Amino acid sequence: MLEAFFANRTVSVLAEALPRILTAGLTMTIPLTLVSFFFAMIIAVAVALVQYANVPVLRQIARFYIWVIRGTPLLVQLFIIFYGLPSVGIMLDAFPAAVIAFAFNEGAYCAETMRGALESVPQGQLEAGYCVGMSWWQIMRRIVLPQALRTAVPALSNSLIGMIKDTSLASNITVAELFMAGQRVAARTYIFLPIYCEVAVVYLLFCTVITKLQALLERRLNAHGFQ
């Protein structure tokens, strides 16, 4: 009976496809997610600090950036960067184009998360920092940002999980990530539902790992903070 089960064409195709899908996920989807999220966090913290400090002109630029990015689809942004920029002489490979698009897109959303987290820190702590002779940047780095990051961890983790799934859009600009690997197998074998279900399970596996890491990080922060 077991031999008959594995002799089934659908099962054999799924067994053959799984290593390819996992490999694409580990070598392309995860690196794309982590690199993009790293740059997104740099953008987010910078934009949030500009708004928090109410820097003239820069604050308006930051609000304009957030407005444009949040008001346009990620897929359109990917197409503009990969297919549109060559018309003005800027040529980018698929992976760097995807990183730029995801970083700028996620940076806008995370900037609002960070701004809210920064504003949740009591103003009295800022004033106390000034009273002991600390500069604005020292107060941000040693007092405000650690507390804000601790508050923002759940929301930022959600953004990271969302980005893992959003990387499937990169297949539209020829990035050979997890979803494209599944598409290729499905197109070759004409077994669509089982293959796409297998792809969904792999995404679920990756997101579950991030969820577990989030829980561990939150426990550590509750116990020790950013020490």
Coordinates of N, CA and C in Angstrom, one line a residue:
M1 N 0.8 -1.2 0.0 CA 0.0 0.0 0.0 C 0.9 1.3 0.0
L2 N 1.9 1.2 0.8 CA 2.8 2.4 0.9 C 3.5 2.6 -0.5
E3 N 3.9 1.5 -1.1 CA 4.6 1.6 -2.4 C 3.6 2.2 -3.4
A4 N 2.4 1.8 -3.4 CA 1.4 2.3 -4.3 C 1.2 3.8 -4.1
F5 N 1.2 4.2 -2.8 CA 1.1 5.6 -2.5 C 2.2 6.5 -3.1
F6 N 3.4 6.0 -2.9 CA 4.6 6.8 -3.5 C 4.7 6.6 -5.0
A7 N 4.0 5.6 -5.6 CA 4.0 5.4 -7.0 C 3.0 6.4 -7.7
N8 N 2.1 7.0 -6.9 CA 1.2 7.9 -7.4 C 1.9 9.1 -8.0
R9 N 1.5 9.5 -9.2 CA 2.2 10.6 -10.0 C 2.3 11.9 -9.2
T10 N 1.1 12.3 -8.6 CA 1.1 13.5 -7.9 C 2.0 13.5 -6.7
V11 N 2.0 12.4 -5.9 CA 2.9 12.3 -4.8 C 4.4 12.3 -5.2
S12 N 4.7 11.7 -6.3 CA 6.1 11.7 -6.7 C 6.5 13.0 -7.2
V13 N 5.6 13.8 -7.9 CA 5.9 15.1 -8.3 C 6.1 16.0 -7.1
L14 N 5.3 15.9 -6.1 CA 5.4 16.7 -4.9 C 6.7 16.4 -4.2
A15 N 7.1 15.2 -4.1 CA 8.3 14.8 -3.4 C 9.5 15.3 -4.2
E16 N 9.4 15.3 -5.5 CA 10.5 15.9 -6.4 C 10.6 17.4 -6.3
A17 N 9.4 18.0 -6.2 CA 9.4 19.5 -6.2 C 9.8 20.1 -4.9
L18 N 9.6 19.4 -3.8 CA 9.8 20.0 -2.4 C 11.3 20.5 -2.3
P19 N 12.3 19.6 -2.6 CA 13.7 20.2 -2.5 C 13.9 21.4 -3.3
R20 N 13.4 21.5 -4.5 CA 13.6 22.6 -5.3 C 12.9 23.9 -4.7
I21 N 11.7 23.7 -4.2 CA 11.0 24.8 -3.6 C 11.7 25.3 -2.4
L22 N 12.1 24.4 -1.5 CA 12.8 24.7 -0.3 C 14.2 25.4 -0.6
T23 N 14.9 24.9 -1.6 CA 16.1 25.5 -2.0 C 15.9 26.9 -2.5
A24 N 14.9 27.1 -3.3 CA 14.6 28.5 -3.8 C 14.3 29.4 -2.6
G25 N 13.5 28.9 -1.6 CA 13.2 29.6 -0.5 C 14.3 30.0 0.4
L26 N 15.3 29.1 0.6 CA 16.4 29.3 1.4 C 17.5 30.2 0.8
T27 N 17.6 30.1 -0.5 CA 18.7 30.8 -1.2 C 18.2 32.1 -1.9
M28 N 16.9 32.3 -2.0 CA 16.5 33.5 -2.6 C 15.4 34.2 -1.8
T29 N 14.4 33.5 -1.4 CA 13.3 34.2 -0.6 C 13.8 34.8 0.7
I30 N 14.4 33.9 1.5 CA 14.9 34.4 2.8 C 16.0 35.5 2.7
P31 N 17.0 35.3 1.9 CA 18.0 36.4 1.7 C 17.3 37.7 1.2
L32 N 16.4 37.6 0.2 CA 15.7 38.8 -0.3 C 15.0 39.5 0.9
T33 N 14.3 38.7 1.7 CA 13.5 39.2 2.8 C 14.4 39.9 3.8
L34 N 15.5 39.2 4.2 CA 16.4 39.8 5.3 C 17.1 41.0 4.8
V35 N 17.7 41.0 3.6 CA 18.4 42.1 3.1 C 17.5 43.3 3.0
S36 N 16.3 43.1 2.4 CA 15.3 44.2 2.2 C 14.9 44.7 3.5
F37 N 14.6 43.8 4.5 CA 14.1 44.3 5.8 C 15.2 45.1 6.5
F38 N 16.4 44.7 6.4 CA 17.6 45.4 7.0 C 17.6 46.9 6.5
F39 N 17.5 47.1 5.2 CA 17.6 48.4 4.7 C 16.2 49.1 5.0
A40 N 15.1 48.4 5.0 CA 13.9 49.0 5.4 C 13.9 49.6 6.8
M41 N 14.5 48.9 7.7 CA 14.6 49.4 9.1 C 15.5 50.6 9.1
I42 N 16.6 50.7 8.4 CA 17.4 51.9 8.3 C 16.6 53.1 7.9
I43 N 15.8 52.9 6.8 CA 15.0 53.9 6.2 C 13.9 54.3 7.3
A44 N 13.3 53.3 7.9 CA 12.2 53.5 8.8 C 12.7 54.3 10.0
V45 N 13.8 54.0 10.6 CA 14.3 54.7 11.8 C 14.7 56.1 11.4
A46 N 15.3 56.3 10.3 CA 15.7 57.7 9.8 C 14.5 58.5 9.6
V47 N 13.5 58.0 8.9 CA 12.3 58.8 8.6 C 11.5 59.0 9.9
A48 N 11.4 58.1 10.8 CA 10.7 58.2 12.0 C 11.4 59.3 12.9
L49 N 12.7 59.3 13.0 CA 13.4 60.3 13.8 C 13.2 61.7 13.2
V50 N 13.2 61.8 11.9 CA 13.0 63.1 11.2 C 11.6 63.7 11.6
Q51 N 10.6 62.8 11.6 CA 9.3 63.2 12.0 C 9.2 63.5 13.5
Y52 N 9.8 62.7 14.3 CA 9.8 62.8 15.8 C 10.4 64.1 16.2
A53 N 11.6 64.5 15.5 CA 12.3 65.7 15.8 C 11.7 66.9 15.2
N54 N 10.7 66.7 14.3 CA 10.0 67.8 13.6 C 11.0 68.7 12.8
V55 N 11.9 68.0 12.1 CA 12.9 68.8 11.3 C 12.2 69.5 10.1
P56 N 12.3 70.8 10.0 CA 11.7 71.5 8.9 C 12.2 71.0 7.5
V57 N 11.3 71.0 6.6 CA 11.5 70.5 5.2 C 11.7 69.0 5.1
L58 N 12.6 68.5 5.9 CA 12.8 67.0 5.9 C 11.6 66.3 6.4
R59 N 10.8 66.9 7.3 CA 9.6 66.3 7.8 C 8.6 66.2 6.6
Q60 N 8.5 67.3 5.8 CA 7.6 67.3 4.7 C 8.0 66.2 3.7
I61 N 9.3 66.1 3.4 CA 9.8 65.1 2.5 C 9.4 63.7 3.0
A62 N 9.6 63.5 4.3 CA 9.3 62.2 4.9 C 7.8 61.9 4.7
R63 N 7.0 62.8 5.0 CA 5.5 62.6 4.9 C 5.1 62.4 3.4
F64 N 5.8 63.1 2.5 CA 5.5 62.8 1.0 C 5.9 61.4 0.6
Y65 N 7.1 61.0 1.1 CA 7.6 59.6 0.8 C 6.6 58.6 1.3
I66 N 6.2 58.7 2.5 CA 5.2 57.8 3.1 C 3.9 57.8 2.3
W67 N 3.4 59.0 2.0 CA 2.2 59.1 1.3 C 2.2 58.4 -0.1
V68 N 3.3 58.6 -0.8 CA 3.4 58.0 -2.2 C 3.6 56.5 -2.1
I69 N 4.4 56.0 -1.2 CA 4.7 54.6 -1.1 C 3.5 53.8 -0.6
R70 N 2.8 54.3 0.4 CA 1.6 53.6 1.0 C 0.4 53.8 0.0
G71 N 0.5 54.7 -0.9 CA -0.7 54.9 -1.8 C -0.6 54.3 -3.1
T72 N 0.6 53.6 -3.4 CA 0.7 52.9 -4.6 C 1.1 51.4 -4.4
P73 N 0.6 50.5 -5.3 CA 0.8 49.1 -5.1 C 2.3 48.7 -5.2
L74 N 2.7 47.7 -4.4 CA 4.1 47.2 -4.4 C 4.4 46.7 -5.7
L75 N 3.5 46.0 -6.4 CA 3.8 45.4 -7.7 C 4.1 46.5 -8.7
V76 N 3.4 47.6 -8.7 CA 3.7 48.8 -9.5 C 5.1 49.3 -9.3
Q77 N 5.4 49.4 -8.0 CA 6.8 49.9 -7.6 C 7.9 49.0 -8.2
L78 N 7.6 47.7 -8.1 CA 8.6 46.8 -8.6 C 8.8 47.0 -10.1
F79 N 7.7 47.1 -10.8 CA 7.7 47.3 -12.3 C 8.4 48.6 -12.7
I80 N 8.1 49.7 -11.9 CA 8.8 51.0 -12.2 C 10.3 50.9 -12.0
I81 N 10.7 50.2 -11.0 CA 12.2 50.1 -10.7 C 12.9 49.2 -11.7
F82 N 12.2 48.0 -12.0 CA 12.9 47.0 -12.9 C 12.7 47.3 -14.4
Y83 N 11.5 47.6 -14.8 CA 11.1 47.8 -16.2 C 11.1 49.3 -16.6
G84 N 10.9 50.2 -15.6 CA 10.8 51.6 -15.9 C 12.1 52.4 -16.0
L85 N 12.9 52.1 -15.0 CA 14.2 52.9 -14.9 C 15.1 52.7 -16.1
P86 N 15.2 51.5 -16.7 CA 16.0 51.4 -17.9 C 15.7 52.4 -19.0
S87 N 14.5 52.9 -19.0 CA 14.1 53.9 -20.0 C 14.8 55.3 -19.8
V88 N 15.3 55.5 -18.5 CA 16.1 56.7 -18.2 C 17.6 56.4 -18.0
G89 N 18.0 55.2 -18.5 CA 19.4 54.8 -18.4 C 19.9 54.1 -17.2
I90 N 19.0 53.7 -16.3 CA 19.3 53.1 -15.0 C 19.0 51.6 -15.2
M91 N 20.0 50.7 -15.3 CA 19.8 49.3 -15.5 C 20.1 48.6 -14.2
L92 N 19.2 47.8 -13.7 CA 19.4 47.0 -12.5 C 19.0 45.5 -12.7
D93 N 19.8 44.7 -12.1 CA 19.5 43.2 -12.1 C 18.2 43.0 -11.3
A94 N 17.6 41.8 -11.5 CA 16.3 41.6 -10.8 C 16.4 41.6 -9.3
F95 N 17.4 41.0 -8.7 CA 17.5 40.9 -7.3 C 17.8 42.3 -6.6
P96 N 18.7 43.1 -7.1 CA 18.9 44.4 -6.5 C 17.6 45.3 -6.7
A97 N 16.9 45.2 -7.8 CA 15.7 45.9 -8.1 C 14.6 45.5 -7.0
A98 N 14.5 44.2 -6.8 CA 13.6 43.7 -5.8 C 13.9 44.3 -4.4
V99 N 15.2 44.2 -4.0 CA 15.6 44.7 -2.7 C 15.3 46.2 -2.6
I100 N 15.5 47.0 -3.6 CA 15.2 48.4 -3.5 C 13.7 48.7 -3.3
A101 N 12.9 47.9 -4.1 CA 11.5 48.1 -4.1 C 10.9 47.7 -2.7
F102 N 11.4 46.5 -2.2 CA 10.9 46.0 -1.0 C 11.3 46.9 0.2
A103 N 12.6 47.4 0.1 CA 13.1 48.2 1.2 C 12.4 49.5 1.3
F104 N 12.2 50.2 0.2 CA 11.5 51.5 0.2 C 10.0 51.3 0.6
N105 N 9.4 50.2 0.1 CA 8.0 50.0 0.4 C 7.8 49.7 1.9
E106 N 8.6 48.7 2.4 CA 8.4 48.3 3.8 C 8.9 49.4 4.7
G107 N 9.9 50.2 4.3 CA 10.4 51.3 5.1 C 9.4 52.3 5.4
A108 N 8.5 52.6 4.5 CA 7.4 53.6 4.7 C 6.4 53.1 5.8
Y109 N 6.1 51.8 5.7 CA 5.2 51.2 6.8 C 5.8 51.1 8.1
C110 N 7.1 50.7 8.1 CA 7.8 50.6 9.4 C 8.1 51.9 10.0
A111 N 8.2 53.0 9.2 CA 8.5 54.3 9.7 C 7.3 54.8 10.5
E112 N 6.1 54.5 10.1 CA 4.9 54.8 10.9 C 4.9 54.0 12.2
T113 N 5.3 52.8 12.1 CA 5.3 51.9 13.3 C 6.4 52.5 14.3
M114 N 7.5 52.9 13.8 CA 8.6 53.5 14.7 C 8.2 54.8 15.2
R115 N 7.5 55.6 14.4 CA 7.1 57.0 14.8 C 6.1 56.8 16.0
G116 N 5.2 55.9 15.9 CA 4.2 55.7 17.0 C 4.9 55.2 18.2
A117 N 5.9 54.3 18.0 CA 6.7 53.8 19.2 C 7.5 54.9 19.8
L118 N 8.1 55.7 19.1 CA 8.9 56.8 19.6 C 8.0 57.8 20.4
E119 N 6.8 58.1 19.9 CA 5.9 59.0 20.6 C 5.3 58.4 21.8
S120 N 5.4 57.0 21.9 CA 4.8 56.4 23.1 C 5.7 56.5 24.3
V121 N 7.0 56.9 24.1 CA 8.0 57.1 25.2 C 7.6 58.4 25.9
P122 N 7.4 58.5 27.2 CA 7.1 59.7 27.9 C 8.1 60.8 27.6
Q123 N 7.5 62.0 27.4 CA 8.4 63.2 27.1 C 9.3 63.5 28.3
G124 N 8.8 63.1 29.5 CA 9.6 63.4 30.7 C 11.0 62.8 30.6
Q125 N 11.1 61.6 29.9 CA 12.4 61.0 29.8 C 13.4 61.8 29.0
L126 N 12.8 62.4 27.9 CA 13.6 63.3 27.1 C 14.1 64.5 27.9
E127 N 13.2 65.1 28.7 CA 13.6 66.2 29.5 C 14.6 65.8 30.6
A128 N 14.5 64.6 31.1 CA 15.4 64.2 32.1 C 16.8 64.0 31.5
G129 N 16.8 63.5 30.3 CA 18.1 63.4 29.6 C 18.8 64.7 29.4
Y130 N 18.1 65.7 29.0 CA 18.6 67.1 28.9 C 19.2 67.6 30.2
C131 N 18.4 67.3 31.3 CA 18.8 67.8 32.6 C 20.2 67.2 33.1
V132 N 20.5 66.0 32.7 CA 21.8 65.4 33.1 C 22.9 65.7 32.1
G133 N 22.6 66.6 31.1 CA 23.6 67.0 30.2 C 23.8 66.2 28.9
M134 N 22.8 65.3 28.6 CA 23.0 64.5 27.4 C 22.5 65.3 26.2
S135 N 23.1 65.0 25.0 CA 22.7 65.6 23.8 C 21.4 64.9 23.3
W136 N 20.8 65.6 22.3 CA 19.5 64.9 21.7 C 19.8 63.6 21.2
W137 N 20.9 63.4 20.4 CA 21.2 62.1 19.9 C 21.6 61.1 20.9
Q138 N 22.3 61.5 22.0 CA 22.5 60.6 23.1 C 21.2 60.1 23.8
I139 N 20.3 61.0 23.9 CA 19.0 60.6 24.5 C 18.3 59.6 23.6
M140 N 18.3 59.9 22.3 CA 17.7 59.0 21.4 C 18.3 57.6 21.4
R141 N 19.6 57.6 21.4 CA 20.3 56.3 21.3 C 20.3 55.5 22.6
R142 N 20.4 56.2 23.7 CA 20.5 55.5 25.0 C 19.1 55.3 25.7
I143 N 18.2 56.2 25.5 CA 16.9 56.2 26.3 C 15.7 55.9 25.4
V144 N 15.5 56.7 24.4 CA 14.2 56.6 23.7 C 14.2 55.5 22.7
L145 N 15.2 55.3 21.8 CA 15.2 54.3 20.8 C 15.1 52.9 21.4
P146 N 15.8 52.5 22.4 CA 15.7 51.2 23.0 C 14.3 50.9 23.5
Q147 N 13.6 51.8 24.1 CA 12.3 51.6 24.6 C 11.3 51.6 23.4
A148 N 11.5 52.4 22.4 CA 10.6 52.4 21.2 C 10.7 51.1 20.5
L149 N 12.0 50.6 20.3 CA 12.2 49.3 19.6 C 11.5 48.2 20.3
R150 N 11.5 48.2 21.6 CA 10.9 47.2 22.4 C 9.4 47.2 22.2
T151 N 8.8 48.4 22.1 CA 7.4 48.5 21.9 C 7.0 48.1 20.5
A152 N 7.9 48.4 19.5 CA 7.6 48.1 18.1 C 7.9 46.7 17.7
V153 N 8.5 45.9 18.5 CA 8.9 44.5 18.1 C 7.7 43.7 17.5
P154 N 6.5 43.6 18.2 CA 5.4 42.9 17.6 C 5.0 43.3 16.2
A155 N 4.8 44.7 16.1 CA 4.4 45.2 14.8 C 5.5 45.0 13.7
L156 N 6.8 45.2 14.1 CA 7.8 45.0 13.1 C 7.9 43.5 12.7
S157 N 7.7 42.6 13.6 CA 7.7 41.2 13.3 C 6.6 40.9 12.3
N158 N 5.4 41.5 12.5 CA 4.3 41.3 11.5 C 4.7 41.8 10.2
S159 N 5.4 42.9 10.1 CA 5.9 43.4 8.8 C 6.9 42.5 8.2
L160 N 7.8 41.9 9.0 CA 8.7 40.9 8.5 C 8.0 39.7 7.9
I161 N 7.0 39.2 8.6 CA 6.3 38.0 8.1 C 5.5 38.4 6.8
G162 N 5.0 39.6 6.8 CA 4.3 40.0 5.6 C 5.3 40.2 4.4
M163 N 6.5 40.6 4.7 CA 7.5 40.7 3.6 C 7.9 39.3 3.0
I164 N 8.0 38.3 3.9 CA 8.3 37.0 3.4 C 7.2 36.6 2.4
K165 N 6.0 36.8 2.6 CA 4.9 36.5 1.7 C 4.9 37.4 0.5
D166 N 5.2 38.7 0.7 CA 5.2 39.6 -0.4 C 6.3 39.4 -1.4
T167 N 7.4 38.6 -1.0 CA 8.5 38.4 -2.0 C 8.0 37.5 -3.1
S168 N 6.8 36.9 -3.0 CA 6.3 36.1 -4.2 C 6.1 37.1 -5.4
L169 N 5.9 38.4 -5.1 CA 5.7 39.3 -6.2 C 6.9 39.5 -7.0
A170 N 8.1 39.2 -6.4 CA 9.4 39.3 -7.1 C 9.5 38.4 -8.3
S171 N 8.6 37.4 -8.4 CA 8.6 36.4 -9.5 C 8.2 37.2 -10.8
N172 N 7.5 38.3 -10.6 CA 7.0 39.1 -11.8 C 8.2 39.8 -12.5
I173 N 9.3 40.0 -11.8 CA 10.4 40.6 -12.4 C 11.6 39.6 -12.5
T174 N 11.2 38.4 -12.6 CA 12.2 37.3 -13.0 C 13.1 36.8 -11.8
V175 N 12.8 37.2 -10.6 CA 13.5 36.7 -9.4 C 13.1 35.3 -9.2
A176 N 14.1 34.4 -9.2 CA 13.7 32.9 -9.1 C 13.6 32.5 -7.6
E177 N 12.5 33.1 -7.0 CA 12.3 32.8 -5.6 C 11.4 31.6 -5.4
L178 N 10.9 31.4 -4.2 CA 10.1 30.2 -3.9 C 8.9 30.0 -4.8
F179 N 8.1 31.1 -5.0 CA 6.9 31.0 -5.7 C 7.2 30.6 -7.2
M180 N 8.2 31.3 -7.8 CA 8.5 30.9 -9.1 C 9.0 29.5 -9.3
A181 N 9.7 29.0 -8.3 CA 10.1 27.5 -8.4 C 8.8 26.7 -8.4
G182 N 7.8 27.0 -7.6 CA 6.6 26.2 -7.7 C 5.9 26.4 -9.0
Q183 N 5.8 27.6 -9.5 CA 5.2 27.9 -10.8 C 5.8 27.0 -11.9
R184 N 7.1 26.9 -11.9 CA 7.8 26.2 -13.0 C 7.5 24.7 -12.9
V185 N 7.4 24.2 -11.7 CA 7.0 22.8 -11.6 C 5.6 22.5 -12.0
A186 N 4.7 23.4 -11.6 CA 3.3 23.3 -12.0 C 3.1 23.4 -13.5
A187 N 3.8 24.3 -14.1 CA 3.7 24.5 -15.5 C 4.2 23.3 -16.3
R188 N 5.2 22.7 -15.8 CA 5.8 21.5 -16.4 C 5.0 20.2 -16.3
T189 N 4.4 20.1 -15.1 CA 3.7 18.8 -14.8 C 2.1 19.0 -14.9
Y190 N 1.6 20.2 -15.0 CA 0.2 20.4 -15.0 C -0.5 20.0 -13.7
I191 N 0.2 19.9 -12.6 CA -0.4 19.6 -11.3 C -0.3 20.9 -10.5
F192 N -1.4 21.6 -10.6 CA -1.4 23.0 -10.1 C -1.8 23.0 -8.6
L193 N -3.0 22.5 -8.2 CA -3.5 22.6 -6.8 C -2.5 22.0 -5.8
P194 N -2.0 20.8 -6.0 CA -1.1 20.2 -5.0 C 0.2 21.0 -4.9
I195 N 0.7 21.5 -6.1 CA 2.0 22.2 -6.0 C 1.8 23.5 -5.3
Y196 N 0.8 24.2 -5.6 CA 0.6 25.5 -5.0 C 0.3 25.4 -3.5
C197 N -0.4 24.3 -3.1 CA -0.6 24.0 -1.7 C 0.8 23.7 -1.0
E198 N 1.7 23.0 -1.7 CA 3.0 22.7 -1.2 C 3.8 24.0 -1.0
V199 N 3.7 24.9 -2.0 CA 4.3 26.2 -1.8 C 3.7 27.0 -0.6
A200 N 2.4 26.9 -0.4 CA 1.8 27.6 0.7 C 2.3 27.0 2.0
V201 N 2.5 25.7 2.1 CA 3.0 25.1 3.3 C 4.4 25.5 3.6
V202 N 5.3 25.7 2.6 CA 6.6 26.1 2.8 C 6.6 27.6 3.3
Y203 N 5.8 28.4 2.7 CA 5.7 29.8 3.2 C 5.2 29.8 4.7
L204 N 4.3 28.9 5.0 CA 3.8 28.8 6.4 C 4.9 28.4 7.3
L205 N 5.7 27.5 6.9 CA 6.9 27.0 7.7 C 7.8 28.2 8.0
F206 N 8.2 28.9 7.0 CA 9.1 30.1 7.2 C 8.4 31.1 8.1
C207 N 7.2 31.4 7.9 CA 6.5 32.4 8.8 C 6.4 31.9 10.2
T208 N 6.2 30.5 10.4 CA 6.1 30.0 11.7 C 7.5 30.1 12.5
V209 N 8.6 29.9 11.7 CA 9.9 30.1 12.3 C 10.1 31.5 12.8
I210 N 9.7 32.5 12.0 CA 9.7 33.9 12.4 C 8.9 34.2 13.6
T211 N 7.7 33.6 13.7 CA 6.8 33.8 14.8 C 7.4 33.3 16.1
K212 N 8.1 32.1 16.0 CA 8.7 31.5 17.2 C 9.9 32.4 17.6
L213 N 10.7 32.9 16.7 CA 11.8 33.8 17.0 C 11.2 35.1 17.6
Q214 N 10.1 35.6 17.2 CA 9.5 36.8 17.7 C 9.1 36.5 19.2
A215 N 8.6 35.4 19.5 CA 8.2 35.1 20.9 C 9.4 35.0 21.8
L216 N 10.5 34.4 21.3 CA 11.8 34.3 22.0 C 12.3 35.7 22.3
L217 N 12.3 36.6 21.3 CA 12.8 37.9 21.4 C 12.0 38.7 22.4
E218 N 10.7 38.6 22.4 CA 9.8 39.3 23.3 C 10.1 38.8 24.8
R219 N 10.3 37.5 24.9 CA 10.6 37.0 26.3 C 11.9 37.6 26.8
R220 N 12.9 37.7 25.9 CA 14.2 38.2 26.3 C 14.0 39.7 26.7
L221 N 13.3 40.4 25.8 CA 13.1 41.9 26.1 C 12.4 42.1 27.4
N222 N 11.4 41.3 27.7 CA 10.7 41.4 29.0 C 11.5 41.1 30.2
A223 N 12.5 40.2 29.9 CA 13.4 39.9 31.1 C 14.6 40.8 31.2
H224 N 15.2 41.2 30.1 CA 16.4 42.0 30.2 C 16.4 43.3 29.5
G225 N 15.5 43.5 28.6 CA 15.5 44.7 27.7 C 16.6 44.7 26.7
F226 N 17.0 45.8 26.1 CA 18.1 45.8 25.1 C 19.4 46.0 25.9
Q227 N 19.9 45.0 26.5 CA 21.2 45.0 27.2 C 22.2 44.2 26.5

